[in-house]
Amino acid sequence: MKNFLWLLMLINVVFSCKEKPRNTLDIEQGKKFVTDSCYVINDAYKKGDVRRYGVMPNKRIDSNLFQQCLSLAEEGLPLYFPKGTYNTSLVLKGVSGIEMNFEDVIITGAVEIINRDAIPSQNIIFNGKLTILDKLFIRESNTISFNEVRVISDTVANLYHKKNRGVSIYVGSKIINFDTLIIQDTGGSDADFYTHVAAAFQVHGWNNNPSNITIKEIQIKNAARTAMYLTGKNHRISKTTIINFGAGQFENMFGLEDVDLGLEKGFSGAWINKCNDCVLDSLSISNSRNLGRYSLNLGIGSYSNPTFINNINFNKKAKEMPIKDSPLTNILVKNTY
C-alpha cells in the first residue's frame, strides 16, 4: 500500500509539472522567485530543502526526483542538502546560476560540472562541507566556488565499491575557487576504472589548459600515482601539502596531457608543467617509503611568464628522492624551509 501511494505521488508530480507556472523576477530586489509548488512532496520542509521534493539523506534516491531538484536549481532556487549520505552522482551539464548548500553531505558517486555541446556550466556556488567518494570532474566550465571539498575513499559506501578517482580540472575550465580541498587515498591499480587517473589532483587540457584556479589550502594524502599534476596559467595556491604518493601501478594508465607518452609512469609528488604566471606560496612534500620516481618534477614553461614556488620543504623519504628539472623550465623556487 505504501509503495502504491508513493507511486501515485510521483506520477502526480511528473504530470502536474507539465504546466508549471512561470517564475518571476522581483525588479526591486533583483532576485528571482522560483515557483516550486508542482514539485512539492512534503511541505513540512522549507523551500529549497531537497527533502521537500522527496530527496532524503540516508535513503534510496529516486533519480527522477533528484533531477527535478536540479531543475529547480537551474531555475535559480538555492538548494539545501541536510547532513547525510546521498547514494547518487551529481551532474551539472551546461547550466548557469546554481547555488547548493551542503551540511556535511556525502555523495557516494561523482560530482561532474561539464559543458553541454558549446554551452559551459558557469556561475556555480557550492557552500558548506561536501564529501565525494568517487571523483570531482570539471570540464569547459567557469566561475565555480567551493567552501570545503573532501574526496576520500570508502569502498563499502562508494557507488562503485572502488577507491576514489581524485579531482580532474580539465580543458577550458577557468576561475575555479576552493577554500579547502582534501584528496585522500586515490586509487591507481591496473583496472580500467583508473585508466584516466594519472594524478590525484590533475589540472590539464592540451591547447586549452585551465586558468585562474585559486586554492587557499590543498592536502593530498596517499596518492597511488602522481599526487599533483598542474598545468595552465594564473593559478594561485596558498598552501599545498602532499603526503605519500607513488604506490600504485602504471599498467593500463592513459598518458598525461602535454607530456610525451611514457613519462607519465614517473610518479611524482608535485609535477608542474606548462604552468605560466602561477604562484604556489607553500609546498610541502613527504613520502614515508621509497615509492615513486621524483619528489618534484619541474616541467617546461614560458620564460617571460614564470611560475614561483615561494616556500618548499621535503620530509622523510622525499628528502632522498631526485628532483627532475627541465632545462626549459620557467619555475623559480625562492626559499626552502
CSV table of C-alpha atoms in Angstrom, one decimal:
chain,number,residue,atom,x,y,z
A,1,MET,CA,0.0,0.0,0.0
A,2,LYS,CA,2.8,2.4,0.9
A,3,ASN,CA,4.6,1.7,-2.4
A,4,PHE,CA,1.3,2.3,-4.3
A,5,LEU,CA,0.8,5.7,-2.5
A,6,TRP,CA,4.4,6.7,-3.3
A,7,LEU,CA,3.9,5.8,-7.0
A,8,LEU,CA,0.7,8.0,-7.1
A,9,MET,CA,2.6,10.9,-5.6
A,10,LEU,CA,5.5,10.5,-8.1
A,11,ILE,CA,3.0,10.4,-11.1
A,12,ASN,CA,1.2,13.4,-9.8
A,13,VAL,CA,4.5,15.4,-9.5
A,14,VAL,CA,5.5,14.5,-13.1
A,15,PHE,CA,2.2,15.3,-14.7
A,16,SER,CA,1.4,18.4,-12.7
A,17,CYS,CA,4.7,20.0,-13.7
A,18,LYS,CA,4.0,19.8,-17.4
A,19,GLU,CA,2.0,23.0,-17.0
A,20,LYS,CA,4.1,24.6,-14.2
A,21,PRO,CA,3.7,28.4,-13.7
A,22,ARG,CA,6.4,30.7,-14.9
A,23,ASN,CA,8.9,32.1,-12.4
A,24,THR,CA,9.1,35.8,-11.9
A,25,LEU,CA,11.8,38.4,-11.3
A,26,ASP,CA,11.4,40.9,-8.4
A,27,ILE,CA,12.9,44.0,-10.1
A,28,GLU,CA,13.2,45.9,-6.8
A,29,GLN,CA,15.2,43.2,-5.1
A,30,GLY,CA,16.9,41.8,-8.2
A,31,LYS,CA,16.1,38.3,-7.1
A,32,LYS,CA,14.3,35.5,-9.0
A,33,PHE,CA,11.3,33.9,-7.3
A,34,VAL,CA,11.1,30.3,-8.2
A,35,THR,CA,7.7,28.6,-8.0
A,36,ASP,CA,8.2,25.1,-6.7
A,37,SER,CA,4.6,24.1,-6.0
A,38,CYS,CA,4.4,21.4,-8.7
A,39,TYR,CA,7.4,19.6,-7.2
A,40,VAL,CA,6.4,19.6,-3.6
A,41,ILE,CA,6.0,16.2,-1.9
A,42,ASN,CA,6.4,17.1,1.7
A,43,ASP,CA,5.6,20.7,2.6
A,44,ALA,CA,6.9,20.3,6.1
A,45,TYR,CA,10.3,21.4,4.8
A,46,LYS,CA,11.3,24.8,3.7
A,47,LYS,CA,11.5,25.9,0.1
A,48,GLY,CA,14.8,24.8,-1.4
A,49,ASP,CA,15.3,21.9,1.1
A,50,VAL,CA,15.7,18.8,-1.1
A,51,ARG,CA,13.5,16.8,1.4
A,52,ARG,CA,10.6,19.0,0.3
A,53,TYR,CA,10.9,17.4,-3.1
A,54,GLY,CA,11.3,13.8,-2.0
A,55,VAL,CA,15.1,13.5,-1.8
A,56,MET,CA,16.0,12.2,1.6
A,57,PRO,CA,19.5,11.6,3.0
A,58,ASN,CA,20.4,8.1,4.0
A,59,LYS,CA,17.7,6.6,1.9
A,60,ARG,CA,17.2,5.4,-1.6
A,61,ILE,CA,17.5,8.3,-4.1
A,62,ASP,CA,14.8,8.4,-6.8
A,63,SER,CA,16.6,9.6,-9.9
A,64,ASN,CA,13.6,11.4,-11.2
A,65,LEU,CA,13.0,13.4,-8.0
A,66,PHE,CA,16.7,14.2,-7.8
A,67,GLN,CA,16.7,15.5,-11.4
A,68,GLN,CA,13.7,17.7,-10.5
A,69,CYS,CA,15.7,19.2,-7.7
A,70,LEU,CA,18.5,20.0,-10.1
A,71,SER,CA,15.9,21.6,-12.4
A,72,LEU,CA,14.8,23.9,-9.6
A,73,ALA,CA,18.4,24.8,-9.0
A,74,GLU,CA,18.8,25.7,-12.7
A,75,GLU,CA,15.8,28.0,-12.4
A,76,GLY,CA,17.5,29.9,-9.7
A,77,LEU,CA,16.4,28.2,-6.4
A,78,PRO,CA,19.2,27.7,-3.9
A,79,LEU,CA,19.1,24.0,-2.8
A,80,TYR,CA,19.8,22.9,0.7
A,81,PHE,CA,21.1,19.3,1.4
A,82,PRO,CA,20.8,18.3,5.1
A,83,LYS,CA,23.5,16.2,6.7
A,84,GLY,CA,23.7,12.6,5.5
A,85,THR,CA,24.7,10.3,2.7
A,86,TYR,CA,23.2,10.6,-0.8
A,87,ASN,CA,23.7,7.4,-2.9
A,88,THR,CA,24.0,9.1,-6.3
A,89,SER,CA,26.1,11.1,-8.6
A,90,LEU,CA,25.6,14.8,-9.1
A,91,VAL,CA,26.0,16.0,-12.7
A,92,LEU,CA,25.6,19.7,-13.8
A,93,LYS,CA,25.7,19.9,-17.6
A,94,GLY,CA,25.6,23.2,-19.4
A,95,VAL,CA,23.9,25.1,-16.5
A,96,SER,CA,24.2,28.5,-15.1
A,97,GLY,CA,23.5,30.3,-11.8
A,98,ILE,CA,23.4,27.3,-9.5
A,99,GLU,CA,23.7,27.5,-5.7
A,100,MET,CA,23.9,24.5,-3.5
A,101,ASN,CA,24.3,24.4,0.3
A,102,PHE,CA,25.7,21.3,1.9
A,103,GLU,CA,25.5,20.5,5.7
A,104,ASP,CA,28.3,17.9,5.9
A,105,VAL,CA,27.0,15.9,3.0
A,106,ILE,CA,28.4,12.7,1.4
A,107,ILE,CA,27.9,12.0,-2.3
A,108,THR,CA,28.7,8.3,-3.0
A,109,GLY,CA,29.3,8.8,-6.7
A,110,ALA,CA,30.9,11.6,-8.8
A,111,VAL,CA,30.3,15.3,-8.9
A,112,GLU,CA,30.7,16.5,-12.5
A,113,ILE,CA,30.4,20.1,-13.8
A,114,ILE,CA,30.7,20.0,-17.5
A,115,ASN,CA,29.6,21.7,-20.7
A,116,ARG,CA,26.7,20.7,-22.9
A,117,ASP,CA,27.9,20.9,-26.5
A,118,ALA,CA,29.2,24.6,-26.7
A,119,ILE,CA,27.4,25.7,-23.6
A,120,PRO,CA,29.6,25.9,-20.5
A,121,SER,CA,28.4,25.4,-16.9
A,122,GLN,CA,29.1,28.6,-15.1
A,123,ASN,CA,28.4,30.8,-12.0
A,124,ILE,CA,28.0,27.9,-9.6
A,125,ILE,CA,28.4,28.1,-5.8
A,126,PHE,CA,28.9,25.1,-3.5
A,127,ASN,CA,28.6,26.2,0.1
A,128,GLY,CA,29.4,24.1,3.2
A,129,LYS,CA,31.2,20.8,3.6
A,130,LEU,CA,30.9,18.3,0.7
A,131,THR,CA,32.5,14.8,0.7
A,132,ILE,CA,32.8,12.9,-2.6
A,133,LEU,CA,33.5,9.2,-2.7
A,134,ASP,CA,34.3,8.9,-6.4
A,135,LYS,CA,35.6,12.0,-8.2
A,136,LEU,CA,35.2,15.7,-8.9
A,137,PHE,CA,35.4,16.4,-12.6
A,138,ILE,CA,35.2,19.9,-14.2
A,139,ARG,CA,35.3,20.5,-18.0
A,140,GLU,CA,34.7,23.6,-20.1
A,141,SER,CA,33.2,25.4,-17.2
A,142,ASN,CA,33.9,28.6,-15.3
A,143,THR,CA,33.3,30.8,-12.3
A,144,ILE,CA,32.8,28.0,-9.7
A,145,SER,CA,33.4,28.3,-6.0
A,146,PHE,CA,33.7,25.6,-3.2
A,147,ASN,CA,34.0,26.0,0.5
A,148,GLU,CA,35.2,22.6,1.7
A,149,VAL,CA,35.5,19.6,-0.6
A,150,ARG,CA,36.9,16.2,0.5
A,151,VAL,CA,37.5,13.4,-2.0
A,152,ILE,CA,38.1,10.3,0.1
A,153,SER,CA,37.8,6.5,-0.3
A,154,ASP,CA,35.2,4.3,1.3
A,155,THR,CA,34.9,1.1,-0.8
A,156,VAL,CA,31.8,0.0,1.1
A,157,ALA,CA,29.8,3.2,0.6
A,158,ASN,CA,31.2,4.2,-2.8
A,159,LEU,CA,28.7,3.9,-5.6
A,160,TYR,CA,31.0,1.6,-7.5
A,161,HIS,CA,32.7,0.0,-4.4
A,162,LYS,CA,36.1,1.3,-5.6
A,163,LYS,CA,38.6,3.8,-4.3
A,164,ASN,CA,38.1,7.4,-5.3
A,165,ARG,CA,39.4,8.8,-8.7
A,166,GLY,CA,40.5,12.2,-7.3
A,167,VAL,CA,40.0,15.6,-8.8
A,168,SER,CA,40.3,16.4,-12.5
A,169,ILE,CA,40.0,20.0,-13.8
A,170,TYR,CA,40.1,19.6,-17.5
A,171,VAL,CA,40.2,21.5,-20.7
A,172,GLY,CA,38.7,25.0,-21.0
A,173,SER,CA,37.9,25.5,-17.3
A,174,LYS,CA,38.7,28.8,-15.5
A,175,ILE,CA,38.0,30.8,-12.4
A,176,ILE,CA,37.7,27.9,-10.0
A,177,ASN,CA,38.0,28.7,-6.3
A,178,PHE,CA,38.4,26.4,-3.3
A,179,ASP,CA,38.8,27.4,0.3
A,180,THR,CA,39.8,23.8,1.3
A,181,LEU,CA,40.4,20.8,-0.9
A,182,ILE,CA,41.4,17.4,0.6
A,183,ILE,CA,42.1,14.4,-1.6
A,184,GLN,CA,42.9,11.1,0.2
A,185,ASP,CA,43.6,7.5,-0.8
A,186,THR,CA,43.1,7.9,-4.5
A,187,GLY,CA,43.2,4.6,-6.4
A,188,GLY,CA,45.6,3.6,-9.1
A,189,SER,CA,45.5,-0.2,-9.9
A,190,ASP,CA,45.6,-1.6,-13.4
A,191,ALA,CA,41.8,-1.8,-13.5
A,192,ASP,CA,40.0,0.1,-16.4
A,193,PHE,CA,38.3,2.2,-13.7
A,194,TYR,CA,41.5,4.1,-13.1
A,195,THR,CA,42.7,4.4,-16.7
A,196,HIS,CA,42.4,8.2,-16.7
A,197,VAL,CA,43.6,8.8,-13.2
A,198,ALA,CA,47.3,9.7,-13.7
A,199,ALA,CA,47.3,12.0,-10.7
A,200,ALA,CA,45.1,12.6,-7.6
A,201,PHE,CA,44.9,16.3,-8.5
A,202,GLN,CA,45.1,16.8,-12.2
A,203,VAL,CA,44.8,20.2,-13.9
A,204,HIS,CA,45.2,19.6,-17.6
A,205,GLY,CA,43.9,20.1,-21.1
A,206,TRP,CA,46.2,20.3,-24.2
A,207,ASN,CA,46.0,23.6,-26.1
A,208,ASN,CA,43.2,24.9,-23.8
A,209,ASN,CA,44.6,24.4,-20.3
A,210,PRO,CA,42.7,25.6,-17.3
A,211,SER,CA,43.3,29.1,-15.9
A,212,ASN,CA,42.7,31.1,-12.8
A,213,ILE,CA,42.4,28.4,-10.2
A,214,THR,CA,42.6,29.7,-6.7
A,215,ILE,CA,43.0,27.4,-3.6
A,216,LYS,CA,43.6,28.5,-0.1
A,217,GLU,CA,44.6,25.0,1.1
A,218,ILE,CA,45.0,21.7,-0.6
A,219,GLN,CA,46.1,18.4,1.0
A,220,ILE,CA,46.8,15.3,-1.0
A,221,LYS,CA,47.5,12.1,1.0
A,222,ASN,CA,48.2,8.6,-0.2
A,223,ALA,CA,48.0,9.2,-3.9
A,224,ALA,CA,48.5,5.9,-5.7
A,225,ARG,CA,50.2,7.6,-8.7
A,226,THR,CA,51.4,11.2,-9.0
A,227,ALA,CA,49.9,13.4,-6.3
A,228,MET,CA,49.6,16.7,-8.2
A,229,TYR,CA,49.9,17.5,-11.9
A,230,LEU,CA,49.5,21.2,-12.6
A,231,THR,CA,49.3,22.9,-15.9
A,232,GLY,CA,47.7,26.2,-17.1
A,233,LYS,CA,48.1,29.8,-16.1
A,234,ASN,CA,47.3,32.4,-13.4
A,235,HIS,CA,46.8,29.8,-10.6
A,236,ARG,CA,47.2,30.8,-7.0
A,237,ILE,CA,47.6,28.1,-4.4
A,238,SER,CA,48.4,29.3,-0.8
A,239,LYS,CA,49.2,26.1,1.0
A,240,THR,CA,49.9,22.7,-0.6
A,241,THR,CA,50.6,19.6,1.5
A,242,ILE,CA,51.5,16.3,-0.2
A,243,ILE,CA,51.9,13.2,2.0
A,244,ASN,CA,52.8,9.8,0.4
A,245,PHE,CA,52.5,9.0,-3.3
A,246,GLY,CA,53.6,6.5,-6.0
A,247,ALA,CA,52.5,3.2,-4.5
A,248,GLY,CA,50.1,2.4,-7.5
A,249,GLN,CA,50.6,0.8,-10.9
A,250,PHE,CA,51.0,2.4,-14.3
A,251,GLU,CA,49.8,-0.5,-16.4
A,252,ASN,CA,46.6,0.4,-18.3
A,253,MET,CA,47.0,4.1,-17.5
A,254,PHE,CA,46.3,6.7,-20.1
A,255,GLY,CA,49.0,9.4,-20.7
A,256,LEU,CA,49.1,12.9,-19.3
A,257,GLU,CA,48.3,16.0,-21.4
A,258,ASP,CA,51.4,18.0,-22.5
A,259,VAL,CA,53.7,15.1,-21.7
A,260,ASP,CA,55.5,12.7,-24.1
A,261,LEU,CA,54.0,9.3,-23.9
A,262,GLY,CA,55.6,7.1,-21.3
A,263,LEU,CA,56.8,9.9,-19.0
A,264,GLU,CA,53.5,9.7,-17.0
A,265,LYS,CA,54.9,6.5,-15.5
A,266,GLY,CA,57.4,8.5,-13.5
A,267,PHE,CA,55.2,9.2,-10.5
A,268,SER,CA,56.0,12.4,-8.7
A,269,GLY,CA,54.9,14.3,-5.6
A,270,ALA,CA,54.3,17.5,-7.4
A,271,TRP,CA,54.6,17.9,-11.2
A,272,ILE,CA,54.4,21.4,-12.5
A,273,ASN,CA,54.4,21.6,-16.3
A,274,LYS,CA,53.5,24.3,-18.9
A,275,CYS,CA,52.4,26.4,-16.0
A,276,ASN,CA,52.7,30.2,-16.6
A,277,ASP,CA,52.2,33.1,-14.2
A,278,CYS,CA,51.3,30.8,-11.3
A,279,VAL,CA,52.2,31.1,-7.6
A,280,LEU,CA,52.4,28.3,-5.0
A,281,ASP,CA,53.1,30.1,-1.8
A,282,SER,CA,53.9,27.0,0.4
A,283,LEU,CA,54.6,23.5,-0.9
A,284,SER,CA,55.4,20.6,1.4
A,285,ILE,CA,56.2,17.1,0.1
A,286,SER,CA,56.6,14.0,2.2
A,287,ASN,CA,56.9,10.3,1.4
A,288,SER,CA,57.1,7.6,4.0
A,289,ARG,CA,58.5,5.0,1.6
A,290,ASN,CA,60.8,4.9,-1.4
A,291,LEU,CA,58.0,4.9,-3.9
A,292,GLY,CA,57.5,7.0,-7.0
A,293,ARG,CA,60.4,8.4,-9.0
A,294,TYR,CA,60.6,12.1,-8.2
A,295,SER,CA,59.7,14.3,-5.3
A,296,LEU,CA,59.4,17.3,-7.6
A,297,ASN,CA,59.1,17.5,-11.3
A,298,LEU,CA,59.7,20.9,-12.9
A,299,GLY,CA,58.5,20.9,-16.5
A,300,ILE,CA,58.7,23.4,-19.3
A,301,GLY,CA,57.1,26.8,-19.5
A,302,SER,CA,57.4,30.4,-20.8
A,303,TYR,CA,60.4,32.3,-19.5
A,304,SER,CA,58.6,35.6,-19.8
A,305,ASN,CA,55.7,34.2,-17.6
A,306,PRO,CA,57.5,32.5,-14.7
A,307,THR,CA,55.8,30.4,-12.0
A,308,PHE,CA,57.0,30.9,-8.4
A,309,ILE,CA,57.2,28.4,-5.6
A,310,ASN,CA,57.8,30.8,-2.7
A,311,ASN,CA,58.5,28.2,0.0
A,312,ILE,CA,59.2,24.5,-0.3
A,313,ASN,CA,60.2,21.7,2.0
A,314,PHE,CA,60.8,17.9,1.8
A,315,ASN,CA,60.2,15.4,4.5
A,316,LYS,CA,61.0,11.8,5.2
A,317,LYS,CA,62.0,9.7,2.1
A,318,ALA,CA,61.1,12.7,-0.1
A,319,LYS,CA,64.3,14.3,1.0
A,320,GLU,CA,66.3,11.5,-0.7
A,321,MET,CA,64.3,11.4,-3.9
A,322,PRO,CA,65.6,13.2,-7.0
A,323,ILE,CA,64.2,16.4,-8.4
A,324,LYS,CA,63.6,16.5,-12.2
A,325,ASP,CA,64.4,19.9,-13.6
A,326,SER,CA,63.8,20.6,-17.3
A,327,PRO,CA,66.4,22.9,-19.0
A,328,LEU,CA,63.4,24.7,-20.4
A,329,THR,CA,61.6,25.2,-17.1
A,330,ASN,CA,60.2,28.6,-16.1
A,331,ILE,CA,59.7,27.6,-12.4
A,332,LEU,CA,61.6,29.6,-9.8
A,333,VAL,CA,62.0,28.3,-6.2
A,334,LYS,CA,62.6,31.2,-3.7
A,335,ASN,CA,63.0,29.5,-0.4
A,336,THR,CA,63.3,26.1,1.4
A,337,TYR,CA,62.2,25.6,5.0
